[in-house]
XYZ file of C-alpha atoms in Angstrom:
569
model
C 27.360 35.649 -187.114
C 25.271 39.170 -188.442
C 26.742 41.138 -191.517
C 27.491 43.582 -189.477
C 30.080 41.721 -187.510
C 31.549 39.912 -190.820
C 32.096 43.548 -192.502
C 33.773 44.551 -188.506
C 35.998 41.785 -188.877
C 36.811 41.839 -192.385
C 37.726 45.482 -192.344
C 39.714 44.898 -188.811
C 41.809 42.346 -190.148
C 42.798 43.819 -193.674
C 43.023 47.389 -192.130
C 45.880 46.106 -190.439
C 47.474 44.306 -192.506
C 47.395 46.845 -195.117
C 48.732 49.831 -192.748
C 51.215 47.278 -191.434
C 52.758 47.111 -195.508
C 52.573 50.675 -195.616
C 54.633 51.092 -192.634
C 57.166 49.169 -193.381
C 58.270 50.445 -196.726
C 60.536 48.417 -198.974
C 62.521 46.164 -198.213
C 66.338 46.485 -199.746
C 68.857 44.464 -197.925
C 68.244 41.370 -195.462
C 68.413 43.903 -192.340
C 65.628 45.686 -193.176
C 63.884 43.156 -194.203
C 64.594 40.446 -190.761
C 65.414 43.466 -187.606
C 63.167 46.639 -189.382
C 66.525 48.752 -189.627
C 67.003 48.200 -185.603
C 65.232 51.456 -185.330
C 61.945 51.400 -183.330
C 60.654 52.908 -180.043
C 60.398 51.305 -176.890
C 56.606 51.476 -176.517
C 56.895 49.776 -180.039
C 59.145 46.752 -178.746
C 57.507 46.477 -176.192
C 53.990 45.536 -177.570
C 56.124 43.425 -180.093
C 57.149 41.429 -177.736
C 53.757 41.340 -175.483
C 52.140 40.720 -179.136
C 54.384 38.082 -179.837
C 53.934 35.636 -176.725
C 50.154 36.684 -176.865
C 48.761 34.209 -179.235
C 45.295 34.032 -180.205
C 45.706 30.694 -177.869
C 45.948 33.720 -175.130
C 42.669 35.101 -176.526
C 41.206 31.492 -176.984
C 42.161 29.161 -174.778
C 42.732 30.620 -171.518
C 39.199 31.914 -170.670
C 38.217 28.212 -171.068
C 41.516 27.295 -169.148
C 40.147 29.478 -166.289
C 37.030 28.263 -166.909
C 37.559 24.556 -166.848
C 40.100 24.712 -164.263
C 40.127 28.294 -162.309
C 43.018 31.053 -161.740
C 46.040 28.603 -160.683
C 47.797 28.800 -164.754
C 48.144 32.609 -163.856
C 50.844 31.626 -161.774
C 52.991 30.015 -164.597
C 54.060 33.754 -164.953
C 55.026 34.599 -162.037
C 58.917 34.404 -163.014
C 59.022 37.430 -165.866
C 59.254 40.373 -164.141
C 62.902 38.709 -162.335
C 63.647 37.105 -166.280
C 63.138 40.604 -167.681
C 65.410 42.548 -165.542
C 68.284 39.589 -165.672
C 67.242 40.260 -169.849
C 68.138 43.456 -169.731
C 70.832 43.234 -167.558
C 72.879 40.497 -168.422
C 71.408 39.120 -172.986
C 70.231 43.050 -174.003
C 73.911 44.595 -174.185
C 75.685 42.326 -175.177
C 73.332 41.290 -178.913
C 73.598 44.818 -179.443
C 76.966 45.455 -179.071
C 77.608 42.289 -181.141
C 75.407 43.296 -183.976
C 73.712 39.592 -184.288
C 71.071 39.341 -186.300
C 70.348 35.539 -184.128
C 70.546 34.800 -180.883
C 73.028 32.058 -182.228
C 75.289 34.141 -183.521
C 76.979 34.192 -180.487
C 77.530 30.904 -179.704
C 79.636 30.797 -182.716
C 81.317 33.828 -181.419
C 81.877 31.926 -177.928
C 82.147 28.828 -178.420
C 82.615 27.250 -182.204
C 80.047 26.878 -185.368
C 78.595 23.258 -183.862
C 77.401 24.257 -181.191
C 75.591 27.251 -183.187
C 74.160 24.671 -185.705
C 72.371 22.691 -183.199
C 71.439 25.710 -180.729
C 69.607 27.506 -184.261
C 68.253 23.387 -185.092
C 66.530 22.895 -181.617
C 64.612 26.387 -181.847
C 63.510 25.476 -185.497
C 62.613 22.473 -184.387
C 60.586 23.808 -181.315
C 58.975 27.203 -182.512
C 57.807 25.317 -185.673
C 55.485 22.635 -183.462
C 54.816 25.641 -181.879
C 53.946 28.448 -184.586
C 51.752 25.750 -186.129
C 49.469 25.045 -182.891
C 48.746 29.568 -182.955
C 48.039 29.139 -186.497
C 45.334 26.646 -185.812
C 43.789 28.966 -182.730
C 42.039 30.913 -185.311
C 41.562 28.317 -188.032
C 38.182 26.624 -184.824
C 36.969 30.247 -185.363
C 36.190 30.264 -188.351
C 35.591 26.404 -188.482
C 32.543 27.351 -185.689
C 31.389 30.692 -187.389
C 31.520 28.487 -190.564
C 30.679 25.327 -189.671
C 33.242 23.628 -192.103
C 35.827 21.650 -190.911
C 39.111 22.734 -189.281
C 41.305 21.450 -192.259
C 40.137 24.479 -194.896
C 40.131 27.397 -192.383
C 43.714 26.568 -191.434
C 44.741 26.347 -195.598
C 43.539 30.485 -194.937
C 44.726 31.099 -191.909
C 48.089 29.818 -192.762
C 48.420 31.422 -196.352
C 46.229 35.117 -195.367
C 49.923 35.576 -192.360
C 52.450 34.191 -195.316
C 51.665 36.373 -197.739
C 52.166 40.032 -195.574
C 55.512 38.370 -193.462
C 57.080 37.913 -196.751
C 56.371 41.131 -198.057
C 56.248 42.995 -195.258
C 58.992 41.924 -193.282
C 59.653 42.628 -190.004
C 59.124 45.995 -189.147
C 55.520 44.817 -191.207
C 54.939 42.753 -188.225
C 55.946 45.224 -185.341
C 53.565 48.089 -186.407
C 50.511 45.900 -187.500
C 51.617 44.368 -183.166
C 51.240 47.897 -181.583
C 47.523 48.803 -183.581
C 46.458 45.033 -182.828
C 47.719 45.169 -178.810
C 45.519 48.505 -178.733
C 42.362 46.902 -180.225
C 43.078 43.986 -177.449
C 43.529 45.821 -175.136
C 40.470 47.438 -176.217
C 38.229 44.910 -176.767
C 38.972 42.325 -173.771
C 38.205 45.011 -171.162
C 34.930 45.202 -173.022
C 33.686 41.796 -172.908
C 34.638 41.857 -169.577
C 32.382 44.382 -168.684
C 29.731 42.296 -170.605
C 29.460 39.357 -168.950
C 29.262 40.827 -165.759
C 26.024 43.184 -167.393
C 25.211 40.162 -168.885
C 24.764 37.943 -165.324
C 21.409 37.744 -163.590
C 19.942 40.576 -161.940
C 20.326 39.207 -158.401
C 23.820 37.861 -158.920
C 26.596 40.599 -158.165
C 30.356 40.680 -159.251
C 31.122 40.065 -156.466
C 28.781 37.687 -155.604
C 29.413 35.715 -158.779
C 34.068 35.767 -157.819
C 32.537 34.214 -155.032
C 30.028 31.585 -155.886
C 33.030 30.921 -158.728
C 35.397 30.196 -155.948
C 33.609 28.152 -153.904
C 33.554 25.993 -156.708
C 37.088 25.941 -157.420
C 37.871 28.356 -159.467
C 39.229 31.227 -157.695
C 42.344 29.386 -156.960
C 44.792 31.793 -157.771
C 47.899 30.378 -155.128
C 48.557 27.972 -154.343
C 51.085 27.068 -151.785
C 52.560 23.374 -152.123
C 55.688 22.800 -153.158
C 54.175 20.080 -155.425
C 56.659 18.193 -158.526
C 54.170 16.902 -160.514
C 51.348 19.426 -159.878
C 51.989 21.936 -163.492
C 50.639 25.177 -161.541
C 52.392 26.432 -158.065
C 53.425 29.393 -156.649
C 57.092 27.863 -156.911
C 57.086 26.270 -159.735
C 55.895 29.776 -160.960
C 58.575 31.535 -159.573
C 61.292 28.710 -160.548
C 60.602 26.638 -163.764
C 58.350 29.598 -164.657
C 61.871 32.318 -164.126
C 63.809 30.057 -166.215
C 61.298 29.313 -168.907
C 60.388 32.979 -169.317
C 64.477 33.677 -169.431
C 65.309 30.981 -172.024
C 61.816 31.665 -174.310
C 62.645 35.867 -174.145
C 66.345 35.333 -174.040
C 67.157 32.408 -176.463
C 64.436 31.788 -179.237
C 63.999 33.962 -182.000
C 60.787 35.167 -182.729
C 61.284 37.226 -178.909
C 65.410 38.343 -179.589
C 63.996 39.244 -183.110
C 61.246 42.322 -181.582
C 64.009 43.214 -178.915
C 66.524 43.532 -181.467
C 64.693 45.912 -183.901
C 65.265 49.003 -180.545
C 66.876 51.483 -181.481
C 69.795 51.329 -178.764
C 69.955 49.367 -175.263
C 68.073 51.450 -173.213
C 65.174 51.462 -175.931
C 65.305 47.061 -175.913
C 65.209 47.842 -171.887
C 62.024 49.407 -171.676
C 60.424 47.797 -174.050
C 61.712 44.563 -172.084
C 60.461 45.868 -168.269
C 57.039 47.456 -169.631
C 56.092 43.258 -170.805
C 56.792 42.462 -167.175
C 54.604 44.728 -165.642
C 51.591 44.370 -167.428
C 52.179 41.253 -168.273
C 51.100 39.453 -164.920
C 47.914 42.308 -164.885
C 46.680 41.078 -168.576
C 46.868 36.696 -167.819
C 45.425 37.340 -164.541
C 42.027 39.663 -166.375
C 42.201 37.580 -169.166
C 41.255 34.670 -167.115
C 39.137 36.456 -164.368
C 36.257 36.854 -167.911
C 37.300 32.707 -168.357
C 35.874 32.496 -164.356
C 32.609 35.233 -164.962
C 31.985 33.709 -167.994
C 31.667 30.536 -166.048
C 29.871 31.951 -163.634
C 27.499 33.116 -166.658
C 26.879 29.464 -167.802
C 25.643 28.493 -163.672
C 22.326 30.500 -164.687
C 22.363 30.268 -168.971
C 22.826 26.512 -170.130
C 25.883 25.995 -172.196
C 26.124 23.539 -174.788
C 26.956 19.845 -173.568
C 29.557 20.007 -175.602
C 31.570 23.922 -176.993
C 32.542 22.253 -180.206
C 29.653 22.115 -182.577
C 31.101 20.612 -185.702
C 31.554 17.321 -183.640
C 28.018 17.501 -182.511
C 26.874 18.432 -185.834
C 28.610 14.951 -186.826
C 27.835 13.014 -184.130
C 23.542 14.237 -184.777
C 24.165 13.315 -188.424
C 24.776 9.675 -187.368
C 23.302 6.371 -186.647
C 24.389 7.847 -182.622
C 22.019 11.361 -183.309
C 19.019 9.981 -180.670
C 20.910 8.347 -177.548
C 23.249 11.986 -178.319
C 19.732 13.929 -178.253
C 18.208 11.890 -175.199
C 21.525 12.670 -173.463
C 21.063 16.637 -173.864
C 17.090 16.505 -172.996
C 19.075 15.159 -169.962
C 21.787 17.119 -169.250
C 18.787 20.205 -169.815
C 17.531 18.694 -167.028
C 20.370 18.390 -164.648
C 21.467 22.056 -166.083
C 18.097 23.090 -164.268
C 18.263 21.421 -161.178
C 22.747 23.106 -161.786
C 21.187 26.789 -162.362
C 18.476 25.982 -158.802
C 21.260 25.544 -156.218
C 23.292 28.311 -157.969
C 20.492 30.346 -156.962
C 20.326 29.076 -153.263
C 24.102 29.246 -153.407
C 24.746 33.312 -154.704
C 21.516 33.739 -151.413
C 23.620 31.807 -148.983
C 26.275 34.068 -149.755
C 25.093 37.280 -149.579
C 23.306 36.526 -146.230
C 27.051 35.374 -144.833
C 25.692 32.628 -143.131
C 28.614 29.848 -143.080
C 26.561 27.272 -142.752
C 24.007 27.695 -145.026
C 26.994 28.536 -147.382
C 28.451 25.032 -147.407
C 25.587 23.341 -147.197
C 24.103 25.398 -150.568
C 27.835 24.502 -151.938
C 27.848 21.171 -151.121
C 24.483 20.912 -153.350
C 26.147 22.548 -156.176
C 28.726 20.170 -156.705
C 26.429 17.708 -156.251
C 24.766 18.676 -159.140
C 28.034 19.693 -161.112
C 28.816 16.909 -160.872
C 25.784 14.665 -162.366
C 25.564 17.184 -165.615
C 29.611 16.508 -166.417
C 28.632 12.660 -166.185
C 25.901 13.246 -168.810
C 28.397 15.706 -170.517
C 31.088 12.417 -169.700
C 28.823 10.508 -171.899
C 27.716 12.519 -174.441
C 31.602 12.423 -175.438
C 32.203 8.751 -175.032
C 28.966 8.209 -177.581
C 31.104 10.805 -179.685
C 34.273 9.033 -179.948
C 32.172 5.843 -180.411
C 30.719 7.452 -183.756
C 34.013 8.437 -184.612
C 37.457 7.609 -182.952
C 39.250 10.620 -184.023
C 36.720 12.824 -183.189
C 38.131 16.112 -180.890
C 37.301 15.209 -177.620
C 38.293 18.994 -175.452
C 35.882 21.513 -176.088
C 38.002 23.447 -173.796
C 39.252 25.655 -177.185
C 35.802 26.580 -177.863
C 34.007 27.873 -174.439
C 35.122 31.570 -174.851
C 34.263 31.859 -178.885
C 30.534 29.919 -177.943
C 29.729 32.747 -175.061
C 31.525 35.586 -177.579
C 28.966 34.405 -180.920
C 25.521 33.738 -178.670
C 25.922 36.559 -176.075
C 27.451 39.595 -177.820
C 25.964 42.482 -179.221
C 26.348 42.786 -183.057
C 30.082 44.578 -184.896
C 31.189 43.590 -180.732
C 30.982 39.662 -181.674
C 33.383 40.877 -185.147
C 35.359 43.211 -183.048
C 36.661 40.490 -180.909
C 36.969 37.539 -183.545
C 39.339 40.802 -185.412
C 41.323 40.054 -181.664
C 41.931 36.949 -181.991
C 42.551 36.682 -185.362
C 45.125 39.369 -184.887
C 46.514 37.881 -181.890
C 47.254 34.830 -183.844
C 48.736 37.263 -186.862
C 50.889 39.512 -184.864
C 52.712 35.507 -183.267
C 52.616 33.655 -186.387
C 54.297 36.849 -188.117
C 56.727 37.392 -185.652
C 57.814 33.162 -185.477
C 57.816 32.956 -189.435
C 59.913 35.604 -189.258
C 62.185 34.100 -186.618
C 62.222 30.984 -188.763
C 63.211 32.662 -191.509
C 66.102 34.799 -189.778
C 67.807 31.381 -188.087
C 67.446 29.407 -190.977
C 69.175 32.009 -193.286
C 71.856 33.393 -190.906
C 72.740 30.578 -188.720
C 72.628 28.270 -191.779
C 72.321 29.579 -195.267
C 74.836 32.305 -194.867
C 77.098 30.936 -191.933
C 77.320 27.250 -194.098
C 75.672 26.790 -197.785
C 76.461 29.698 -199.530
C 78.394 32.433 -197.390
C 79.391 35.306 -199.003
C 76.441 35.969 -201.465
C 75.029 39.391 -202.144
C 72.470 41.016 -200.006
C 69.822 40.518 -202.741
C 70.362 37.229 -202.543
C 69.924 36.582 -198.912
C 67.096 38.683 -199.049
C 65.361 36.801 -201.597
C 66.267 33.534 -199.440
C 64.625 35.085 -196.646
C 61.536 35.283 -198.098
C 61.617 31.982 -199.518
C 62.937 30.851 -196.274
C 59.202 32.453 -194.669
C 57.148 30.933 -197.284
C 59.228 27.194 -196.926
C 58.100 27.318 -192.483
C 55.043 28.847 -193.346
C 53.883 25.952 -194.989
C 55.653 23.939 -192.646
C 53.438 25.022 -189.760
C 49.837 24.331 -191.653
C 51.309 21.304 -191.873
C 51.786 21.095 -187.751
C 49.196 22.991 -187.702
C 46.579 20.427 -189.368
C 47.291 17.793 -186.566
C 47.006 20.066 -183.968
C 43.897 18.924 -183.548
C 44.688 16.422 -180.874
C 46.495 17.817 -178.816
C 44.031 19.078 -176.262
C 44.329 22.767 -174.449
C 46.870 24.782 -177.098
C 47.913 27.275 -174.055
C 49.009 24.324 -172.383
C 50.438 22.135 -175.645
C 52.180 25.300 -176.379
C 54.066 25.754 -173.167
C 54.941 22.436 -172.737
C 55.936 21.855 -176.275
C 58.617 25.108 -175.382
C 60.026 23.032 -172.062
C 60.980 20.545 -173.672
C 63.627 22.362 -175.920
C 63.767 25.644 -174.169
C 66.183 24.509 -170.294
C 69.010 22.962 -172.920
C 69.007 26.341 -174.911
C 68.736 28.240 -171.622
C 71.423 26.662 -170.355
C 73.794 26.316 -172.461
C 73.854 30.806 -173.512
C 74.266 30.528 -168.885
C 77.357 28.759 -170.100
C 78.589 30.728 -172.152
C 77.320 34.200 -170.748
C 79.019 32.695 -166.976
C 81.348 30.321 -167.211
C 84.325 31.575 -169.505
C 86.540 28.229 -169.055
C 84.506 25.921 -170.822
C 84.680 25.359 -174.517
C 82.349 24.704 -177.419
C 82.526 20.898 -177.017
C 82.180 19.988 -173.463
C 78.688 22.586 -173.087
C 77.508 20.627 -176.915
C 77.398 17.543 -175.630
C 75.948 18.666 -172.413
C 73.315 20.108 -174.657
C 73.229 16.506 -176.635
C 72.934 14.096 -173.423
C 69.987 17.305 -171.535
C 68.179 17.210 -174.736
C 68.114 13.324 -174.676
C 66.696 13.148 -170.456
C 64.589 15.425 -171.045
C 62.303 13.970 -173.719
C 62.691 10.753 -171.163
C 61.034 12.974 -168.815
C 59.023 13.978 -170.614
C 57.218 11.384 -172.544
C 57.545 8.812 -168.861
C 56.022 12.118 -166.867
C 57.613 11.919 -163.959
C 57.207 15.033 -163.408
C 55.668 18.509 -163.727
C 56.639 20.036 -167.620
C 57.129 23.895 -166.037
C 59.997 22.227 -164.044
C 62.029 20.313 -166.943
C 62.846 24.099 -167.883
C 65.240 23.974 -164.624
C 66.075 20.925 -164.641
C 67.263 21.659 -168.692
C 69.126 23.889 -167.810
C 71.080 23.044 -164.216
C 71.611 19.992 -166.336
C 73.937 21.397 -169.228
C 75.818 23.102 -166.839
C 76.396 20.517 -164.450
C 77.469 18.097 -167.647
C 79.768 20.975 -169.369
C 81.604 21.321 -166.342
C 82.088 18.041 -165.652
C 83.379 17.675 -169.400
C 85.398 20.654 -169.899
C 86.853 19.404 -166.530
C 88.719 16.262 -167.541
C 88.952 17.310 -170.789
C 90.536 20.939 -170.549
C 90.629 23.092 -173.323
C 90.784 27.267 -174.827
C 87.379 29.167 -174.728
C 86.944 32.021 -175.417
C 85.687 34.735 -173.309
C 81.835 36.429 -173.980
C 81.869 38.808 -176.807
C 84.976 37.972 -178.386
C 85.100 36.337 -182.145
C 86.541 32.948 -181.974
């Protein structure tokens, strides 16, 4: 990066951090630190909810996902608007009426302490692991720019987020997210325009999309019902609905965002805003990845996008072999470039026979290039078995750093940093609130002073920050970060959602029944996921349904008194 980019990057990040701390003011009690005094308007709530979900993974991995696998990932979000409606009707008014700090407080009032503790524990495990992945995402950027190991950049990013989350609390998180999302929308819009501008003069926007479609990258909707296919219309509507309902309704990182709303109406408007904007936003981000794919049909991409790993192999005993493969890859790309140009001309001619012939020729050339690339990856693994052989997360970053103008590179990288900082800060805030409110305050030290709980919240933030950094150091082994986060969530979210559905709608089921059902269900889900029996999105629906059915069976066998929704035990 140029000096201009470094200046833009530094000024953008530190100005937003300082702005958030300044606007948050001083935190005098746990309500201010964890809930922002429940005083924020709907647009704050909406953008904060979006920023919490839209981490650096969204802006770093989603274009890479579209580059390698097409647009079909957008179906993952099809259940989101329906989930927002259910949340607005059921979850939001109950949480606001009870004045809870965390979603899991409600479960003790409805069931018992052990059910509250179990769901809190499941959340802490899932969110702790996932937050580690979100910290790792921006460390990739610094690693690529500085050409150093991600260990050092992970420690830096994690430390920076811990500092301002500990000081500013929930309000600092919300105010920084408001500004972050504004800059993110602007930056990604500019990136999309520039990708189109950088295409060859004879390749129009529509021609590039049609060419990408012929290469299997415009696969937006898959109507087939296939339980083993991760992304279809049905897995998005059904599995995605259960995942989004559980994530926004029971994950404290999101519940804590809309509980900061000044009223039920403000929280509802914020969630509806998220439901309306999220799918178009994700579609456009994936579309940028498709356009980058089209761009690299005419401009030679690296044989492997992770330049840190490339540097390692080039300084090893296998350097000569790798360089030979790189030369072969360059020759294969030239052939592919010719075939891509022929396909664009065929598309412009609207001659179907010519289009089909050119499409087949380009696919053959693409396969030849991919074989050479795979040989290079195998050589990397031969040199270092621990080498990161998945470079999907580096594709968009490589394009940005190599082809965008000075200044804008720094802005876009700042955007990815900011997205990560916003979602990570929300997660740390939620981990701290759950640890303090559901465990420390309720079980370990009830009846302490507000100052004691405030100090405990700050210590819990530091603790979970260190845990998440530890997880981030492991994240390089788990492939595409976007899929990894959602897969981790799918192992746990369904179980937690099932507990809440029972709490809201099945008043005759007692705490012991749902507690046992949750443990049995979680064991089944982990086995299904471990043996890869079914696509992970379906695990959310299966988990929720299993909890309900098992709890009903246990309750029928051992009936006992339960507590109505919202009524204390």
